[in-house]
Short mmCIF file of C-alpha atoms in Angstrom, two decimals:
data_model
loop_
_atom_site.label_atom_id
_atom_site.label_comp_id
_atom_site.label_asym_id
_atom_site.label_seq_id
_atom_site.Cartn_x
_atom_site.Cartn_y
_atom_site.Cartn_z
CA MET A 1 -204.10 -171.09 -13.62
CA ILE A 2 -203.10 -172.11 -10.11
CA SER A 3 -202.39 -175.75 -9.29
CA ARG A 4 -201.61 -177.40 -5.97
CA CYS A 5 -201.56 -181.20 -6.22
CA SER A 6 -199.55 -183.81 -8.06
CA ASN A 7 -200.60 -186.52 -10.46
CA ASP A 8 -198.91 -189.62 -11.81
CA ASN A 9 -197.45 -187.65 -14.70
CA SER A 10 -195.85 -185.00 -12.47
CA SER A 11 -194.71 -187.05 -9.51
CA GLY A 12 -191.93 -184.69 -8.47
CA MET A 13 -189.37 -187.52 -8.48
CA ARG A 14 -185.76 -186.77 -9.31
CA PRO A 15 -184.83 -187.21 -12.99
CA SER A 16 -183.74 -190.69 -13.99
CA ALA A 17 -180.53 -191.38 -15.85
CA THR A 18 -182.44 -191.27 -19.12
CA GLU A 19 -183.83 -187.82 -18.38
CA ARG A 20 -180.63 -185.84 -17.88
CA PRO A 21 -180.83 -182.26 -19.19
CA ASN A 22 -179.50 -181.32 -22.61
CA ALA A 23 -180.00 -178.40 -24.97
CA GLY A 24 -183.33 -179.72 -26.21
CA THR A 25 -184.96 -180.61 -22.90
CA ILE A 26 -187.63 -178.61 -21.11
CA ARG A 27 -187.75 -178.27 -17.32
CA VAL A 28 -191.21 -179.43 -16.28
CA SER A 29 -192.77 -178.89 -12.87
CA GLU A 30 -195.99 -180.79 -13.60
CA ILE A 31 -198.33 -181.95 -16.34
CA PHE A 32 -202.02 -182.34 -15.53
CA GLY A 33 -205.51 -182.38 -16.96
CA PRO A 34 -207.73 -182.44 -18.80
CA THR A 35 -209.38 -179.59 -16.93
CA VAL A 36 -210.54 -176.16 -18.04
CA GLN A 37 -208.43 -173.04 -18.43
CA GLY A 38 -209.31 -170.78 -15.53
CA GLU A 39 -208.13 -167.38 -16.73
CA GLY A 40 -207.96 -164.87 -19.53
CA ALA A 41 -208.79 -165.12 -23.21
CA VAL A 42 -209.23 -168.92 -23.33
CA ILE A 43 -211.10 -169.25 -20.02
CA GLY A 44 -213.36 -172.28 -19.83
CA GLN A 45 -211.71 -174.17 -22.67
CA PRO A 46 -210.79 -177.82 -21.99
CA THR A 47 -207.03 -178.02 -21.65
CA VAL A 48 -204.03 -180.01 -20.53
CA PHE A 49 -201.48 -177.98 -18.60
CA VAL A 50 -197.72 -178.24 -19.02
CA ARG A 51 -196.22 -176.21 -16.19
CA THR A 52 -192.53 -175.49 -16.65
CA GLY A 53 -190.02 -174.88 -13.89
CA GLY A 54 -188.04 -171.70 -13.42
CA CYS A 55 -188.76 -167.98 -13.55
CA ASP A 56 -186.90 -164.71 -13.89
CA TYR A 57 -189.38 -162.96 -11.55
CA ARG A 58 -190.12 -163.27 -7.82
CA CYS A 59 -193.56 -161.73 -7.42
CA SER A 60 -194.55 -160.92 -3.85
CA TRP A 61 -197.86 -162.80 -4.22
CA CYS A 62 -196.64 -165.71 -6.38
CA ASP A 63 -199.10 -168.63 -6.19
CA THR A 64 -196.85 -171.23 -7.86
CA LEU A 65 -193.57 -170.89 -5.98
CA TYR A 66 -192.86 -174.60 -6.47
CA ALA A 67 -192.50 -173.86 -10.19
CA VAL A 68 -190.52 -170.65 -9.68
CA ASP A 69 -187.89 -170.88 -6.96
CA SER A 70 -184.65 -172.74 -7.70
CA SER A 71 -184.89 -174.47 -4.31
CA PHE A 72 -187.46 -176.75 -6.00
CA ARG A 73 -185.18 -177.48 -8.96
CA GLU A 74 -184.63 -181.12 -7.99
CA LEU A 75 -188.38 -181.68 -8.36
CA TRP A 76 -188.44 -180.40 -11.96
CA ARG A 77 -188.08 -183.04 -14.66
CA PRO A 78 -185.97 -182.36 -17.77
CA LEU A 79 -188.14 -183.80 -20.54
CA SER A 80 -187.85 -183.93 -24.30
CA PRO A 81 -190.74 -182.67 -26.47
CA GLU A 82 -191.45 -186.31 -27.34
CA ALA A 83 -191.77 -187.26 -23.66
CA ILE A 84 -194.03 -184.31 -22.94
CA MET A 85 -196.32 -185.07 -25.85
CA ALA A 86 -196.49 -188.71 -24.78
CA GLU A 87 -197.84 -187.59 -21.39
CA VAL A 88 -200.22 -185.09 -23.01
CA ASN A 89 -201.56 -187.78 -25.33
CA LYS A 90 -202.03 -190.18 -22.43
CA LEU A 91 -204.01 -187.59 -20.47
CA SER A 92 -206.13 -186.51 -23.44
CA GLY A 93 -206.80 -190.04 -24.66
CA ASN A 94 -205.03 -189.07 -27.90
CA LYS A 95 -207.78 -186.56 -28.63
CA PRO A 96 -206.23 -183.16 -29.46
CA LEU A 97 -207.27 -180.18 -27.37
CA LEU A 98 -205.71 -176.98 -26.04
CA VAL A 99 -202.33 -177.29 -24.31
CA SER A 100 -201.65 -174.43 -21.89
CA LEU A 101 -197.97 -173.70 -21.30
CA SER A 102 -197.47 -172.04 -17.94
CA GLY A 103 -194.92 -171.70 -15.16
CA GLY A 104 -192.94 -170.08 -13.64
CA ASN A 105 -192.14 -168.29 -16.83
CA PRO A 106 -192.46 -170.74 -19.73
CA ALA A 107 -190.83 -168.25 -22.10
CA ILE A 108 -187.41 -169.12 -20.67
CA GLN A 109 -187.79 -172.72 -21.92
CA PRO A 110 -187.06 -174.02 -25.46
CA LEU A 111 -190.68 -174.67 -26.42
CA GLY A 112 -190.59 -174.17 -30.19
CA GLY A 113 -190.03 -177.84 -30.99
CA LEU A 114 -192.80 -178.93 -28.62
CA ILE A 115 -195.26 -176.55 -30.28
CA ASP A 116 -194.32 -177.83 -33.75
CA MET A 117 -194.72 -181.44 -32.66
CA GLY A 118 -198.07 -180.80 -30.99
CA HIS A 119 -199.41 -178.89 -33.98
CA GLU A 120 -198.56 -181.86 -36.21
CA GLN A 121 -200.80 -183.96 -33.95
CA GLY A 122 -203.66 -181.45 -34.04
CA TYR A 123 -203.13 -179.77 -30.66
CA ARG A 124 -203.40 -176.02 -30.08
CA PHE A 125 -201.06 -174.11 -27.78
CA ALA A 126 -201.64 -171.19 -25.44
CA LEU A 127 -198.91 -169.60 -23.35
CA GLU A 128 -198.95 -167.03 -20.57
CA THR A 129 -195.88 -164.99 -19.67
CA GLN A 130 -195.11 -161.68 -18.00
CA GLY A 131 -193.44 -160.44 -21.17
CA SER A 132 -189.93 -160.24 -19.77
CA VAL A 133 -188.33 -162.59 -22.33
CA THR A 134 -188.87 -162.52 -26.09
CA LYS A 135 -188.80 -165.66 -28.25
CA GLU A 136 -189.22 -166.05 -32.01
CA TRP A 137 -191.44 -169.09 -31.45
CA PHE A 138 -194.15 -166.83 -29.98
CA ALA A 139 -195.31 -166.60 -33.61
CA LYS A 140 -196.04 -170.36 -33.56
CA LEU A 141 -198.51 -170.09 -30.67
CA ASP A 142 -202.26 -170.12 -31.18
CA ASN A 143 -202.78 -167.85 -28.17
CA LEU A 144 -200.31 -165.66 -26.29
CA THR A 145 -201.31 -163.96 -23.04
CA LEU A 146 -198.96 -161.22 -21.90
CA SER A 147 -199.44 -160.63 -18.20
CA PRO A 148 -197.11 -157.82 -17.08
CA LYS A 149 -196.95 -157.68 -13.31
CA PRO A 150 -198.48 -154.68 -11.50
CA PRO A 151 -196.84 -152.70 -8.68
CA SER A 152 -198.21 -155.00 -5.96
CA SER A 153 -195.94 -157.75 -7.34
CA GLU A 154 -192.86 -155.60 -6.52
CA MET A 155 -191.54 -156.29 -10.02
CA GLU A 156 -190.62 -153.72 -12.67
CA THR A 157 -191.94 -153.79 -16.25
CA ASP A 158 -189.44 -153.39 -19.08
CA TRP A 159 -191.66 -151.79 -21.71
CA ASP A 160 -189.17 -152.31 -24.53
CA ILE A 161 -189.08 -156.06 -23.94
CA LEU A 162 -192.85 -156.24 -23.56
CA SER A 163 -193.24 -154.45 -26.87
CA ALA A 164 -190.77 -156.88 -28.44
CA CYS A 165 -192.94 -159.76 -27.23
CA VAL A 166 -195.97 -158.22 -28.94
CA ALA A 167 -193.98 -157.82 -32.15
CA ALA A 168 -192.56 -161.37 -31.98
CA ALA A 169 -196.05 -162.88 -31.79
CA GLY A 170 -196.99 -161.24 -35.07
CA SER A 171 -200.40 -161.26 -36.71
CA ASP A 172 -201.04 -165.03 -36.77
CA THR A 173 -201.04 -165.43 -32.97
CA ASP A 174 -204.04 -164.26 -30.95
CA THR A 175 -202.35 -162.00 -28.40
CA ALA A 176 -204.03 -160.49 -25.37
CA LEU A 177 -203.15 -158.66 -22.17
CA LYS A 178 -204.07 -159.95 -18.71
CA ILE A 179 -203.43 -157.85 -15.63
CA VAL A 180 -203.96 -158.96 -12.04
CA VAL A 181 -205.43 -156.17 -9.92
CA PHE A 182 -205.21 -155.99 -6.13
CA ASP A 183 -205.74 -152.28 -5.46
CA ASP A 184 -206.11 -148.80 -6.96
CA VAL A 185 -202.41 -148.60 -7.87
CA ASP A 186 -202.61 -151.86 -9.79
CA TYR A 187 -205.78 -150.63 -11.51
CA ALA A 188 -204.02 -147.45 -12.67
CA TYR A 189 -201.15 -149.61 -13.95
CA ALA A 190 -203.61 -151.78 -15.90
CA LYS A 191 -205.07 -148.70 -17.59
CA ASP A 192 -201.57 -147.54 -18.51
CA VAL A 193 -200.73 -150.94 -20.04
CA SER A 194 -203.94 -150.87 -22.07
CA ARG A 195 -203.19 -147.34 -23.32
CA ARG A 196 -199.75 -148.47 -24.49
CA TYR A 197 -201.18 -151.39 -26.48
CA PRO A 198 -204.66 -150.30 -27.63
CA GLN A 199 -204.66 -152.94 -30.38
CA LEU A 200 -204.72 -155.77 -27.82
CA PRO A 201 -207.76 -157.00 -25.88
CA VAL A 202 -207.31 -156.58 -22.13
CA PHE A 203 -208.51 -158.91 -19.40
CA LEU A 204 -208.59 -157.82 -15.77
CA GLN A 205 -208.45 -160.33 -12.94
CA PRO A 206 -208.88 -159.70 -9.20
CA GLY A 207 -205.89 -160.96 -7.26
CA ASN A 208 -206.12 -164.00 -4.99
CA HIS A 209 -204.88 -162.64 -1.66
CA THR A 210 -204.97 -166.09 -0.01
CA PRO A 211 -203.19 -168.38 -2.49
CA GLY A 212 -201.86 -170.76 0.16
CA THR A 213 -198.30 -172.10 0.24
CA VAL A 214 -196.54 -175.17 -1.09
CA ASP A 215 -196.64 -176.64 2.43
CA ASP A 216 -200.43 -176.46 2.72
CA GLU A 217 -201.96 -179.92 2.38
CA ALA A 218 -205.48 -178.44 2.35
CA PRO A 219 -205.04 -174.78 1.41
CA GLY A 220 -208.01 -172.60 2.26
CA VAL A 221 -209.24 -169.63 0.29
CA ASP A 222 -210.97 -166.41 1.32
CA MET A 223 -213.78 -166.76 -1.21
CA LYS A 224 -215.78 -163.94 0.34
CA GLY A 225 -212.81 -161.59 0.02
CA ILE A 226 -212.14 -162.65 -3.58
CA LEU A 227 -215.76 -162.02 -4.58
CA GLU A 228 -215.69 -158.63 -2.86
CA ARG A 229 -212.54 -157.75 -4.81
CA MET A 230 -214.28 -158.92 -7.99
CA ARG A 231 -217.27 -156.65 -7.32
CA TRP A 232 -214.93 -153.75 -6.56
CA LEU A 233 -213.11 -154.26 -9.86
CA VAL A 234 -216.35 -154.45 -11.85
CA ASP A 235 -217.56 -151.24 -10.20
CA LYS A 236 -214.28 -149.48 -11.08
CA VAL A 237 -214.48 -150.47 -14.75
CA VAL A 238 -218.13 -149.46 -15.07
CA GLU A 239 -217.63 -146.16 -13.26
CA ASP A 240 -214.68 -145.29 -15.51
CA GLN A 241 -216.59 -146.42 -18.61
CA TRP A 242 -213.63 -148.60 -19.49
CA PHE A 243 -215.82 -150.66 -21.76
CA GLU A 244 -212.93 -152.16 -23.72
CA ALA A 245 -211.82 -154.19 -20.69
CA THR A 246 -213.09 -157.68 -19.87
CA VAL A 247 -213.29 -158.48 -16.16
CA LEU A 248 -213.01 -162.17 -15.29
CA PRO A 249 -212.53 -164.18 -12.11
CA GLN A 250 -210.14 -167.06 -11.72
CA LEU A 251 -212.67 -169.73 -12.66
CA HIS A 252 -210.71 -172.58 -11.12
CA VAL A 253 -210.53 -170.76 -7.79
CA LEU A 254 -214.32 -170.30 -7.77
CA ILE A 255 -214.79 -174.02 -8.46
CA TRP A 256 -211.94 -175.69 -6.59
CA GLY A 257 -210.47 -173.01 -4.32
CA ASN A 258 -206.69 -173.36 -4.06
CA GLU A 259 -206.63 -177.07 -4.90
CA ARG A 260 -203.75 -178.08 -7.12
CA GLY A 261 -203.95 -180.09 -10.34
CA VAL A 262 -207.33 -178.84 -11.59
#
């Protein structure tokens, strides 16, 4: 889910002396919500987002560069699982709900302890990653969305690592595929991914070709173009009789455009 504004719990201030990084801290770009998840298998579910900082990819159409590029590192807060859960509890009013772990690539962060702590308090955890890094704690997640990046991203998929991610999640985690589609080449890639992992549900999402930039105070969105791309994708799936696929928009973009923090 895209996000483009700050809140009191993700102020972007430099870490204080009590928040210096150590082996157990998690780099956090922002924490916000409650809102609804805007994409994939848990779309529409009330959620608090914990967006981590840092990524091993540099997608050409990245819509969260402030959580990806190391030039924004000084704005990421190194937080302990306890500090993160304190902010989540404050936002949720201490009422457990879904916590979506996003980025950047959240899989590069040490999130196992956070998931354990949240589960003890009744929270559920969903994570989305491109499947470029495998972690044993994937098996602790309630939902794992693997979103390998299509050719339009200018990134390469390591199929061995992606398969290792599927295996690491195991049978107790609800695992699904989500592929962003901008054009015919991306669509063919999505079909190939689905063929490789026929046991996993697949969600297709039209790409947002006007995501705005981190410098936009009021980022616009080409809603007409996004809806046209959505209709094109639906027509492709129906024409191909690819009835196993689920085609979904980015719900938050339809509601709030490119606004951040929703």
